[in-house]
Amino acid sequence: DAGVTQSPTHLIKTRGQQVTLRCSPKSGHDTVSWYQQALGQGPQFIFQYYEEEERQRGNFPDRFSGHQFPNYSSELNVNALLLGDSALYLCASSSGGLRQETQYFGPGTRLLVL
Amino acid sequence: DAKTTQPPSMDCAEGRAANLPCNHSTISGNEYVYWYRQIHSQGPQYIIHGLKNNETNEMASLIITEDRKSSTLILPHATLRDTAVYYCIVWEKGGKLIFGQGTELSVKP
């Protein structure tokens, strides 16, 4: 049973560029949440997708956007990259949208903005 | 803000039990307590969760006080591979996990 997968594993971009990160949820899961983890900090919630719609959003600017596909996979897009966007981006999958269900995390994508 | 408070760091001798405390005094009656751990630069790993009864699985045990204001994660026989940051999280309605700073557990030989 494949767990949550993310691609790419590492990425280097320059300020002002745009980036797209991808996530495939664990088999049987239909809900994807994205988190940002800066160095030395705990993960911070960005947003959650369920039934191809953004259901919840954390305190992140509109430069951060996402999408969920019919097969439940998801993308995180960040526009106009800033140095402060350098972080580990984590995807977590669960089932049932807003229901209380365990979230399982992928290995993350390490983004470095120069 | 996170609803939990944890000590920033703890040490444990290899082979001994590691007991990691967590305070969640403002928890509501239907909110679960979750524990995750994160080994350096990897994604957080789910360990265990509970509502009000003690729980045990192959990784750990979770003891929740009767008033539900605190809990303890127990790793019965810590190994060097258990060295990680451990996060105690109160699951909030809507499903977003709010992480605090966690406890950095160092298991020493």
JSON list of N, CA and C in Angstrom, two decimals, chain A residues 12-84:
[
{"chain": "A", "resi": 12, "resn": "ILE", "atom": "N", "xyz": [15.08, 24.26, -6.36]},
{"chain": "A", "resi": 12, "resn": "ILE", "atom": "CA", "xyz": [15.71, 25.56, -6.16]},
{"chain": "A", "resi": 12, "resn": "ILE", "atom": "C", "xyz": [15.11, 26.54, -7.15]},
{"chain": "A", "resi": 13, "resn": "LYS", "atom": "N", "xyz": [14.64, 27.68, -6.66]},
{"chain": "A", "resi": 13, "resn": "LYS", "atom": "CA", "xyz": [14.05, 28.71, -7.50]},
{"chain": "A", "resi": 13, "resn": "LYS", "atom": "C", "xyz": [14.66, 30.06, -7.12]},
{"chain": "A", "resi": 14, "resn": "THR", "atom": "N", "xyz": [14.42, 31.06, -7.97]},
{"chain": "A", "resi": 14, "resn": "THR", "atom": "CA", "xyz": [14.86, 32.41, -7.64]},
{"chain": "A", "resi": 14, "resn": "THR", "atom": "C", "xyz": [13.65, 33.29, -7.33]},
{"chain": "A", "resi": 15, "resn": "ARG", "atom": "N", "xyz": [13.91, 34.37, -6.63]},
{"chain": "A", "resi": 15, "resn": "ARG", "atom": "CA", "xyz": [12.83, 35.29, -6.26]},
{"chain": "A", "resi": 15, "resn": "ARG", "atom": "C", "xyz": [12.02, 35.72, -7.47]},
{"chain": "A", "resi": 16, "resn": "GLY", "atom": "N", "xyz": [10.70, 35.79, -7.28]},
{"chain": "A", "resi": 16, "resn": "GLY", "atom": "CA", "xyz": [9.81, 36.22, -8.35]},
{"chain": "A", "resi": 16, "resn": "GLY", "atom": "C", "xyz": [9.29, 35.10, -9.23]},
{"chain": "A", "resi": 17, "resn": "GLN", "atom": "N", "xyz": [9.94, 33.94, -9.16]},
{"chain": "A", "resi": 17, "resn": "GLN", "atom": "CA", "xyz": [9.48, 32.81, -9.97]},
{"chain": "A", "resi": 17, "resn": "GLN", "atom": "C", "xyz": [8.24, 32.18, -9.36]},
{"chain": "A", "resi": 18, "resn": "GLN", "atom": "N", "xyz": [7.70, 31.22, -10.09]},
{"chain": "A", "resi": 18, "resn": "GLN", "atom": "CA", "xyz": [6.54, 30.47, -9.64]},
{"chain": "A", "resi": 18, "resn": "GLN", "atom": "C", "xyz": [6.93, 29.00, -9.52]},
{"chain": "A", "resi": 19, "resn": "VAL", "atom": "N", "xyz": [6.26, 28.30, -8.58]},
{"chain": "A", "resi": 19, "resn": "VAL", "atom": "CA", "xyz": [6.59, 26.89, -8.38]},
{"chain": "A", "resi": 19, "resn": "VAL", "atom": "C", "xyz": [5.31, 26.08, -8.20]},
{"chain": "A", "resi": 20, "resn": "THR", "atom": "N", "xyz": [5.37, 24.83, -8.65]},
{"chain": "A", "resi": 20, "resn": "THR", "atom": "CA", "xyz": [4.24, 23.90, -8.46]},
{"chain": "A", "resi": 20, "resn": "THR", "atom": "C", "xyz": [4.75, 22.64, -7.80]},
{"chain": "A", "resi": 21, "resn": "LEU", "atom": "N", "xyz": [4.14, 22.27, -6.69]},
{"chain": "A", "resi": 21, "resn": "LEU", "atom": "CA", "xyz": [4.48, 21.06, -5.97]},
{"chain": "A", "resi": 21, "resn": "LEU", "atom": "C", "xyz": [3.31, 20.09, -6.08]},
{"chain": "A", "resi": 22, "resn": "ARG", "atom": "N", "xyz": [3.64, 18.80, -6.09]},
{"chain": "A", "resi": 22, "resn": "ARG", "atom": "CA", "xyz": [2.61, 17.79, -6.32]},
{"chain": "A", "resi": 22, "resn": "ARG", "atom": "C", "xyz": [2.52, 16.77, -5.19]},
{"chain": "A", "resi": 23, "resn": "CYS", "atom": "N", "xyz": [1.32, 16.25, -5.00]},
{"chain": "A", "resi": 23, "resn": "CYS", "atom": "CA", "xyz": [1.06, 15.30, -3.92]},
{"chain": "A", "resi": 23, "resn": "CYS", "atom": "C", "xyz": [0.07, 14.25, -4.38]},
{"chain": "A", "resi": 24, "resn": "SER", "atom": "N", "xyz": [0.38, 12.99, -4.10]},
{"chain": "A", "resi": 24, "resn": "SER", "atom": "CA", "xyz": [-0.57, 11.90, -4.33]},
{"chain": "A", "resi": 24, "resn": "SER", "atom": "C", "xyz": [-0.94, 11.32, -2.98]},
{"chain": "A", "resi": 25, "resn": "PRO", "atom": "N", "xyz": [-2.23, 11.27, -2.66]},
{"chain": "A", "resi": 25, "resn": "PRO", "atom": "CA", "xyz": [-2.62, 10.81, -1.33]},
{"chain": "A", "resi": 25, "resn": "PRO", "atom": "C", "xyz": [-2.48, 9.30, -1.17]},
{"chain": "A", "resi": 26, "resn": "LYS", "atom": "N", "xyz": [-2.54, 8.88, 0.05]},
{"chain": "A", "resi": 26, "resn": "LYS", "atom": "CA", "xyz": [-2.55, 7.46, 0.40]},
{"chain": "A", "resi": 26, "resn": "LYS", "atom": "C", "xyz": [-3.79, 6.82, -0.22]},
{"chain": "A", "resi": 27, "resn": "SER", "atom": "N", "xyz": [-3.64, 5.56, -0.63]},
{"chain": "A", "resi": 27, "resn": "SER", "atom": "CA", "xyz": [-4.75, 4.85, -1.23]},
{"chain": "A", "resi": 27, "resn": "SER", "atom": "C", "xyz": [-5.98, 4.87, -0.32]},
{"chain": "A", "resi": 28, "resn": "GLY", "atom": "N", "xyz": [-7.13, 5.23, -0.89]},
{"chain": "A", "resi": 28, "resn": "GLY", "atom": "CA", "xyz": [-8.37, 5.28, -0.12]},
{"chain": "A", "resi": 28, "resn": "GLY", "atom": "C", "xyz": [-8.67, 6.63, 0.50]},
{"chain": "A", "resi": 29, "resn": "HIS", "atom": "N", "xyz": [-7.74, 7.56, 0.41]},
{"chain": "A", "resi": 29, "resn": "HIS", "atom": "CA", "xyz": [-7.95, 8.90, 0.98]},
{"chain": "A", "resi": 29, "resn": "HIS", "atom": "C", "xyz": [-8.43, 9.87, -0.09]},
{"chain": "A", "resi": 30, "resn": "ASP", "atom": "N", "xyz": [-9.29, 10.82, 0.33]},
{"chain": "A", "resi": 30, "resn": "ASP", "atom": "CA", "xyz": [-9.85, 11.76, -0.62]},
{"chain": "A", "resi": 30, "resn": "ASP", "atom": "C", "xyz": [-9.61, 13.21, -0.23]},
{"chain": "A", "resi": 31, "resn": "THR", "atom": "N", "xyz": [-8.88, 13.43, 0.84]},
{"chain": "A", "resi": 31, "resn": "THR", "atom": "CA", "xyz": [-8.67, 14.78, 1.37]},
{"chain": "A", "resi": 31, "resn": "THR", "atom": "C", "xyz": [-7.18, 15.05, 1.46]},
{"chain": "A", "resi": 32, "resn": "VAL", "atom": "N", "xyz": [-6.77, 16.22, 0.99]},
{"chain": "A", "resi": 32, "resn": "VAL", "atom": "CA", "xyz": [-5.36, 16.58, 1.01]},
{"chain": "A", "resi": 32, "resn": "VAL", "atom": "C", "xyz": [-5.19, 17.92, 1.73]},
{"chain": "A", "resi": 33, "resn": "SER", "atom": "N", "xyz": [-4.25, 17.96, 2.65]},
{"chain": "A", "resi": 33, "resn": "SER", "atom": "CA", "xyz": [-3.91, 19.21, 3.35]},
{"chain": "A", "resi": 33, "resn": "SER", "atom": "C", "xyz": [-2.46, 19.53, 3.08]},
{"chain": "A", "resi": 34, "resn": "TRP", "atom": "N", "xyz": [-2.15, 20.81, 3.00]},
{"chain": "A", "resi": 34, "resn": "TRP", "atom": "CA", "xyz": [-0.78, 21.27, 2.76]},
{"chain": "A", "resi": 34, "resn": "TRP", "atom": "C", "xyz": [-0.28, 22.07, 3.96]},
{"chain": "A", "resi": 35, "resn": "TYR", "atom": "N", "xyz": [0.98, 21.87, 4.29]},
{"chain": "A", "resi": 35, "resn": "TYR", "atom": "CA", "xyz": [1.62, 22.56, 5.41]},
{"chain": "A", "resi": 35, "resn": "TYR", "atom": "C", "xyz": [2.98, 23.10, 4.95]},
{"chain": "A", "resi": 36, "resn": "GLN", "atom": "N", "xyz": [3.37, 24.21, 5.56]},
{"chain": "A", "resi": 36, "resn": "GLN", "atom": "CA", "xyz": [4.70, 24.78, 5.34]},
{"chain": "A", "resi": 36, "resn": "GLN", "atom": "C", "xyz": [5.49, 24.68, 6.64]},
{"chain": "A", "resi": 37, "resn": "GLN", "atom": "N", "xyz": [6.72, 24.21, 6.55]},
{"chain": "A", "resi": 37, "resn": "GLN", "atom": "CA", "xyz": [7.55, 24.10, 7.75]},
{"chain": "A", "resi": 37, "resn": "GLN", "atom": "C", "xyz": [8.87, 24.84, 7.53]},
{"chain": "A", "resi": 38, "resn": "ALA", "atom": "N", "xyz": [9.00, 25.98, 8.16]},
{"chain": "A", "resi": 38, "resn": "ALA", "atom": "CA", "xyz": [10.26, 26.72, 8.11]},
{"chain": "A", "resi": 38, "resn": "ALA", "atom": "C", "xyz": [11.26, 26.05, 9.03]},
{"chain": "A", "resi": 39, "resn": "LEU", "atom": "N", "xyz": [12.52, 26.31, 8.80]},
{"chain": "A", "resi": 39, "resn": "LEU", "atom": "CA", "xyz": [13.59, 25.67, 9.57]},
{"chain": "A", "resi": 39, "resn": "LEU", "atom": "C", "xyz": [13.43, 25.96, 11.06]},
{"chain": "A", "resi": 40, "resn": "GLY", "atom": "N", "xyz": [13.43, 24.90, 11.85]},
{"chain": "A", "resi": 40, "resn": "GLY", "atom": "CA", "xyz": [13.35, 25.05, 13.29]},
{"chain": "A", "resi": 40, "resn": "GLY", "atom": "C", "xyz": [11.96, 25.29, 13.85]},
{"chain": "A", "resi": 41, "resn": "GLN", "atom": "N", "xyz": [10.95, 25.28, 12.99]},
{"chain": "A", "resi": 41, "resn": "GLN", "atom": "CA", "xyz": [9.57, 25.54, 13.41]},
{"chain": "A", "resi": 41, "resn": "GLN", "atom": "C", "xyz": [8.71, 24.30, 13.18]},
{"chain": "A", "resi": 42, "resn": "GLY", "atom": "N", "xyz": [7.54, 24.28, 13.82]},
{"chain": "A", "resi": 42, "resn": "GLY", "atom": "CA", "xyz": [6.58, 23.24, 13.52]},
{"chain": "A", "resi": 42, "resn": "GLY", "atom": "C", "xyz": [5.85, 23.55, 12.23]},
{"chain": "A", "resi": 43, "resn": "PRO", "atom": "N", "xyz": [5.24, 22.55, 11.59]},
{"chain": "A", "resi": 43, "resn": "PRO", "atom": "CA", "xyz": [4.49, 22.79, 10.36]},
{"chain": "A", "resi": 43, "resn": "PRO", "atom": "C", "xyz": [3.32, 23.75, 10.58]},
{"chain": "A", "resi": 44, "resn": "GLN", "atom": "N", "xyz": [3.06, 24.59, 9.57]},
{"chain": "A", "resi": 44, "resn": "GLN", "atom": "CA", "xyz": [1.91, 25.51, 9.61]},
{"chain": "A", "resi": 44, "resn": "GLN", "atom": "C", "xyz": [0.95, 25.17, 8.49]},
{"chain": "A", "resi": 45, "resn": "PHE", "atom": "N", "xyz": [-0.32, 25.12, 8.83]},
{"chain": "A", "resi": 45, "resn": "PHE", "atom": "CA", "xyz": [-1.38, 24.74, 7.89]},
{"chain": "A", "resi": 45, "resn": "PHE", "atom": "C", "xyz": [-1.56, 25.81, 6.82]},
{"chain": "A", "resi": 46, "resn": "ILE", "atom": "N", "xyz": [-1.55, 25.37, 5.54]},
{"chain": "A", "resi": 46, "resn": "ILE", "atom": "CA", "xyz": [-1.78, 26.30, 4.44]},
{"chain": "A", "resi": 46, "resn": "ILE", "atom": "C", "xyz": [-3.24, 26.24, 3.99]},
{"chain": "A", "resi": 47, "resn": "PHE", "atom": "N", "xyz": [-3.66, 25.06, 3.52]},
{"chain": "A", "resi": 47, "resn": "PHE", "atom": "CA", "xyz": [-5.07, 24.85, 3.14]},
{"chain": "A", "resi": 47, "resn": "PHE", "atom": "C", "xyz": [-5.35, 23.37, 2.99]},
{"chain": "A", "resi": 48, "resn": "GLN", "atom": "N", "xyz": [-6.65, 23.09, 2.83]},
{"chain": "A", "resi": 48, "resn": "GLN", "atom": "CA", "xyz": [-7.13, 21.71, 2.71]},
{"chain": "A", "resi": 48, "resn": "GLN", "atom": "C", "xyz": [-8.07, 21.61, 1.51]},
{"chain": "A", "resi": 49, "resn": "TYR", "atom": "N", "xyz": [-7.93, 20.51, 0.76]},
{"chain": "A", "resi": 49, "resn": "TYR", "atom": "CA", "xyz": [-8.79, 20.28, -0.39]},
{"chain": "A", "resi": 49, "resn": "TYR", "atom": "C", "xyz": [-9.59, 19.00, -0.20]},
{"chain": "A", "resi": 50, "resn": "TYR", "atom": "N", "xyz": [-10.85, 19.10, -0.53]},
{"chain": "A", "resi": 50, "resn": "TYR", "atom": "CA", "xyz": [-11.77, 17.95, -0.46]},
{"chain": "A", "resi": 50, "resn": "TYR", "atom": "C", "xyz": [-12.82, 18.15, -1.54]},
{"chain": "A", "resi": 51, "resn": "GLU", "atom": "N", "xyz": [-13.11, 17.10, -2.27]},
{"chain": "A", "resi": 51, "resn": "GLU", "atom": "CA", "xyz": [-14.07, 17.17, -3.39]},
{"chain": "A", "resi": 51, "resn": "GLU", "atom": "C", "xyz": [-13.70, 18.30, -4.35]},
{"chain": "A", "resi": 52, "resn": "GLU", "atom": "N", "xyz": [-12.42, 18.42, -4.60]},
{"chain": "A", "resi": 52, "resn": "GLU", "atom": "CA", "xyz": [-11.85, 19.36, -5.57]},
{"chain": "A", "resi": 52, "resn": "GLU", "atom": "C", "xyz": [-12.07, 20.82, -5.22]},
{"chain": "A", "resi": 53, "resn": "GLU", "atom": "N", "xyz": [-12.38, 21.08, -3.95]},
{"chain": "A", "resi": 53, "resn": "GLU", "atom": "CA", "xyz": [-12.57, 22.47, -3.52]},
{"chain": "A", "resi": 53, "resn": "GLU", "atom": "C", "xyz": [-11.71, 22.77, -2.29]},
{"chain": "A", "resi": 54, "resn": "GLU", "atom": "N", "xyz": [-11.28, 24.00, -2.19]},
{"chain": "A", "resi": 54, "resn": "GLU", "atom": "CA", "xyz": [-10.57, 24.44, -0.99]},
{"chain": "A", "resi": 54, "resn": "GLU", "atom": "C", "xyz": [-11.59, 24.58, 0.13]},
{"chain": "A", "resi": 55, "resn": "ARG", "atom": "N", "xyz": [-11.39, 23.83, 1.23]},
{"chain": "A", "resi": 55, "resn": "ARG", "atom": "CA", "xyz": [-12.37, 23.79, 2.32]},
{"chain": "A", "resi": 55, "resn": "ARG", "atom": "C", "xyz": [-11.96, 24.64, 3.49]},
{"chain": "A", "resi": 56, "resn": "GLN", "atom": "N", "xyz": [-10.67, 24.74, 3.70]},
{"chain": "A", "resi": 56, "resn": "GLN", "atom": "CA", "xyz": [-10.17, 25.53, 4.83]},
{"chain": "A", "resi": 56, "resn": "GLN", "atom": "C", "xyz": [-8.88, 26.17, 4.38]},
{"chain": "A", "resi": 57, "resn": "ARG", "atom": "N", "xyz": [-8.56, 27.33, 4.96]},
{"chain": "A", "resi": 57, "resn": "ARG", "atom": "CA", "xyz": [-7.34, 28.01, 4.61]},
{"chain": "A", "resi": 57, "resn": "ARG", "atom": "C", "xyz": [-6.70, 28.58, 5.86]},
{"chain": "A", "resi": 58, "resn": "GLY", "atom": "N", "xyz": [-5.42, 28.48, 5.95]},
{"chain": "A", "resi": 58, "resn": "GLY", "atom": "CA", "xyz": [-4.67, 29.09, 7.04]},
{"chain": "A", "resi": 58, "resn": "GLY", "atom": "C", "xyz": [-4.30, 30.52, 6.69]},
{"chain": "A", "resi": 59, "resn": "ASN", "atom": "N", "xyz": [-3.43, 31.11, 7.48]},
{"chain": "A", "resi": 59, "resn": "ASN", "atom": "CA", "xyz": [-3.07, 32.50, 7.31]},
{"chain": "A", "resi": 59, "resn": "ASN", "atom": "C", "xyz": [-1.94, 32.66, 6.29]},
{"chain": "A", "resi": 60, "resn": "PHE", "atom": "N", "xyz": [-2.24, 32.37, 5.06]},
{"chain": "A", "resi": 60, "resn": "PHE", "atom": "CA", "xyz": [-1.27, 32.49, 3.98]},
{"chain": "A", "resi": 60, "resn": "PHE", "atom": "C", "xyz": [-1.84, 33.40, 2.88]},
{"chain": "A", "resi": 61, "resn": "PRO", "atom": "N", "xyz": [-0.97, 34.17, 2.21]},
{"chain": "A", "resi": 61, "resn": "PRO", "atom": "CA", "xyz": [-1.46, 35.11, 1.18]},
{"chain": "A", "resi": 61, "resn": "PRO", "atom": "C", "xyz": [-1.96, 34.38, -0.05]},
{"chain": "A", "resi": 62, "resn": "ASP", "atom": "N", "xyz": [-2.62, 35.15, -0.91]},
{"chain": "A", "resi": 62, "resn": "ASP", "atom": "CA", "xyz": [-3.20, 34.59, -2.13]},
{"chain": "A", "resi": 62, "resn": "ASP", "atom": "C", "xyz": [-2.15, 34.07, -3.10]},
{"chain": "A", "resi": 63, "resn": "ARG", "atom": "N", "xyz": [-0.88, 34.40, -2.88]},
{"chain": "A", "resi": 63, "resn": "ARG", "atom": "CA", "xyz": [0.18, 33.85, -3.73]},
{"chain": "A", "resi": 63, "resn": "ARG", "atom": "C", "xyz": [0.19, 32.33, -3.64]},
{"chain": "A", "resi": 64, "resn": "PHE", "atom": "N", "xyz": [-0.33, 31.81, -2.56]},
{"chain": "A", "resi": 64, "resn": "PHE", "atom": "CA", "xyz": [-0.42, 30.36, -2.36]},
{"chain": "A", "resi": 64, "resn": "PHE", "atom": "C", "xyz": [-1.79, 29.89, -2.85]},
{"chain": "A", "resi": 65, "resn": "SER", "atom": "N", "xyz": [-1.79, 29.01, -3.82]},
{"chain": "A", "resi": 65, "resn": "SER", "atom": "CA", "xyz": [-3.05, 28.48, -4.33]},
{"chain": "A", "resi": 65, "resn": "SER", "atom": "C", "xyz": [-2.88, 27.00, -4.58]},
{"chain": "A", "resi": 66, "resn": "GLY", "atom": "N", "xyz": [-4.00, 26.34, -4.77]},
{"chain": "A", "resi": 66, "resn": "GLY", "atom": "CA", "xyz": [-3.92, 24.90, -4.96]},
{"chain": "A", "resi": 66, "resn": "GLY", "atom": "C", "xyz": [-4.98, 24.38, -5.88]},
{"chain": "A", "resi": 67, "resn": "HIS", "atom": "N", "xyz": [-4.92, 23.09, -6.07]},
{"chain": "A", "resi": 67, "resn": "HIS", "atom": "CA", "xyz": [-5.89, 22.43, -6.91]},
{"chain": "A", "resi": 67, "resn": "HIS", "atom": "C", "xyz": [-5.96, 20.97, -6.49]},
{"chain": "A", "resi": 68, "resn": "GLN", "atom": "N", "xyz": [-7.15, 20.40, -6.62]},
{"chain": "A", "resi": 68, "resn": "GLN", "atom": "CA", "xyz": [-7.29, 18.96, -6.42]},
{"chain": "A", "resi": 68, "resn": "GLN", "atom": "C", "xyz": [-7.93, 18.36, -7.66]},
{"chain": "A", "resi": 69, "resn": "PHE", "atom": "N", "xyz": [-7.41, 17.24, -8.09]},
{"chain": "A", "resi": 69, "resn": "PHE", "atom": "CA", "xyz": [-7.87, 16.59, -9.30]},
{"chain": "A", "resi": 69, "resn": "PHE", "atom": "C", "xyz": [-8.88, 15.49, -8.96]},
{"chain": "A", "resi": 70, "resn": "PRO", "atom": "N", "xyz": [-9.62, 15.02, -9.99]},
{"chain": "A", "resi": 70, "resn": "PRO", "atom": "CA", "xyz": [-10.63, 13.96, -9.73]},
{"chain": "A", "resi": 70, "resn": "PRO", "atom": "C", "xyz": [-10.05, 12.70, -9.11]},
{"chain": "A", "resi": 71, "resn": "ASN", "atom": "N", "xyz": [-8.76, 12.43, -9.32]},
{"chain": "A", "resi": 71, "resn": "ASN", "atom": "CA", "xyz": [-8.16, 11.23, -8.71]},
{"chain": "A", "resi": 71, "resn": "ASN", "atom": "C", "xyz": [-7.64, 11.52, -7.30]},
{"chain": "A", "resi": 72, "resn": "TYR", "atom": "N", "xyz": [-7.99, 12.68, -6.75]},
{"chain": "A", "resi": 72, "resn": "TYR", "atom": "CA", "xyz": [-7.68, 13.14, -5.39]},
{"chain": "A", "resi": 72, "resn": "TYR", "atom": "C", "xyz": [-6.26, 13.68, -5.22]},
{"chain": "A", "resi": 73, "resn": "SER", "atom": "N", "xyz": [-5.41, 13.56, -6.24]},
{"chain": "A", "resi": 73, "resn": "SER", "atom": "CA", "xyz": [-4.09, 14.16, -6.12]},
{"chain": "A", "resi": 73, "resn": "SER", "atom": "C", "xyz": [-4.23, 15.68, -6.09]},
{"chain": "A", "resi": 74, "resn": "SER", "atom": "N", "xyz": [-3.16, 16.34, -5.69]},
{"chain": "A", "resi": 74, "resn": "SER", "atom": "CA", "xyz": [-3.26, 17.79, -5.46]},
{"chain": "A", "resi": 74, "resn": "SER", "atom": "C", "xyz": [-1.98, 18.49, -5.86]},
{"chain": "A", "resi": 75, "resn": "GLU", "atom": "N", "xyz": [-2.10, 19.74, -6.17]},
{"chain": "A", "resi": 75, "resn": "GLU", "atom": "CA", "xyz": [-0.97, 20.62, -6.44]},
{"chain": "A", "resi": 75, "resn": "GLU", "atom": "C", "xyz": [-1.01, 21.84, -5.54]},
{"chain": "A", "resi": 76, "resn": "LEU", "atom": "N", "xyz": [0.17, 22.28, -5.17]},
{"chain": "A", "resi": 76, "resn": "LEU", "atom": "CA", "xyz": [0.32, 23.56, -4.46]},
{"chain": "A", "resi": 76, "resn": "LEU", "atom": "C", "xyz": [1.12, 24.48, -5.37]},
{"chain": "A", "resi": 77, "resn": "ASN", "atom": "N", "xyz": [0.59, 25.65, -5.64]},
{"chain": "A", "resi": 77, "resn": "ASN", "atom": "CA", "xyz": [1.26, 26.64, -6.46]},
{"chain": "A", "resi": 77, "resn": "ASN", "atom": "C", "xyz": [1.63, 27.85, -5.62]},
{"chain": "A", "resi": 78, "resn": "VAL", "atom": "N", "xyz": [2.83, 28.32, -5.80]},
{"chain": "A", "resi": 78, "resn": "VAL", "atom": "CA", "xyz": [3.25, 29.55, -5.13]},
{"chain": "A", "resi": 78, "resn": "VAL", "atom": "C", "xyz": [3.78, 30.51, -6.19]},
{"chain": "A", "resi": 79, "resn": "ASN", "atom": "N", "xyz": [3.17, 31.69, -6.27]},
{"chain": "A", "resi": 79, "resn": "ASN", "atom": "CA", "xyz": [3.59, 32.70, -7.24]},
{"chain": "A", "resi": 79, "resn": "ASN", "atom": "C", "xyz": [4.48, 33.75, -6.58]},
{"chain": "A", "resi": 80, "resn": "ALA", "atom": "N", "xyz": [5.23, 34.46, -7.43]},
{"chain": "A", "resi": 80, "resn": "ALA", "atom": "CA", "xyz": [6.05, 35.57, -6.96]},
{"chain": "A", "resi": 80, "resn": "ALA", "atom": "C", "xyz": [6.85, 35.19, -5.72]},
{"chain": "A", "resi": 81, "resn": "LEU", "atom": "N", "xyz": [7.66, 34.17, -5.85]},
{"chain": "A", "resi": 81, "resn": "LEU", "atom": "CA", "xyz": [8.39, 33.61, -4.71]},
{"chain": "A", "resi": 81, "resn": "LEU", "atom": "C", "xyz": [9.23, 34.66, -3.99]},
{"chain": "A", "resi": 82, "resn": "LEU", "atom": "N", "xyz": [9.20, 34.56, -2.67]},
{"chain": "A", "resi": 82, "resn": "LEU", "atom": "CA", "xyz": [10.02, 35.39, -1.79]},
{"chain": "A", "resi": 82, "resn": "LEU", "atom": "C", "xyz": [11.06, 34.51, -1.10]},
{"chain": "A", "resi": 83, "resn": "LEU", "atom": "N", "xyz": [12.13, 35.14, -0.61]},
{"chain": "A", "resi": 83, "resn": "LEU", "atom": "CA", "xyz": [13.14, 34.36, 0.11]},
{"chain": "A", "resi": 83, "resn": "LEU", "atom": "C", "xyz": [12.52, 33.61, 1.28]},
{"chain": "A", "resi": 84, "resn": "GLY", "atom": "N", "xyz": [11.54, 34.24, 1.93]},
{"chain": "A", "resi": 84, "resn": "GLY", "atom": "CA", "xyz": [10.88, 33.65, 3.09]},
{"chain": "A", "resi": 84, "resn": "GLY", "atom": "C", "xyz": [10.02, 32.45, 2.78]}
]
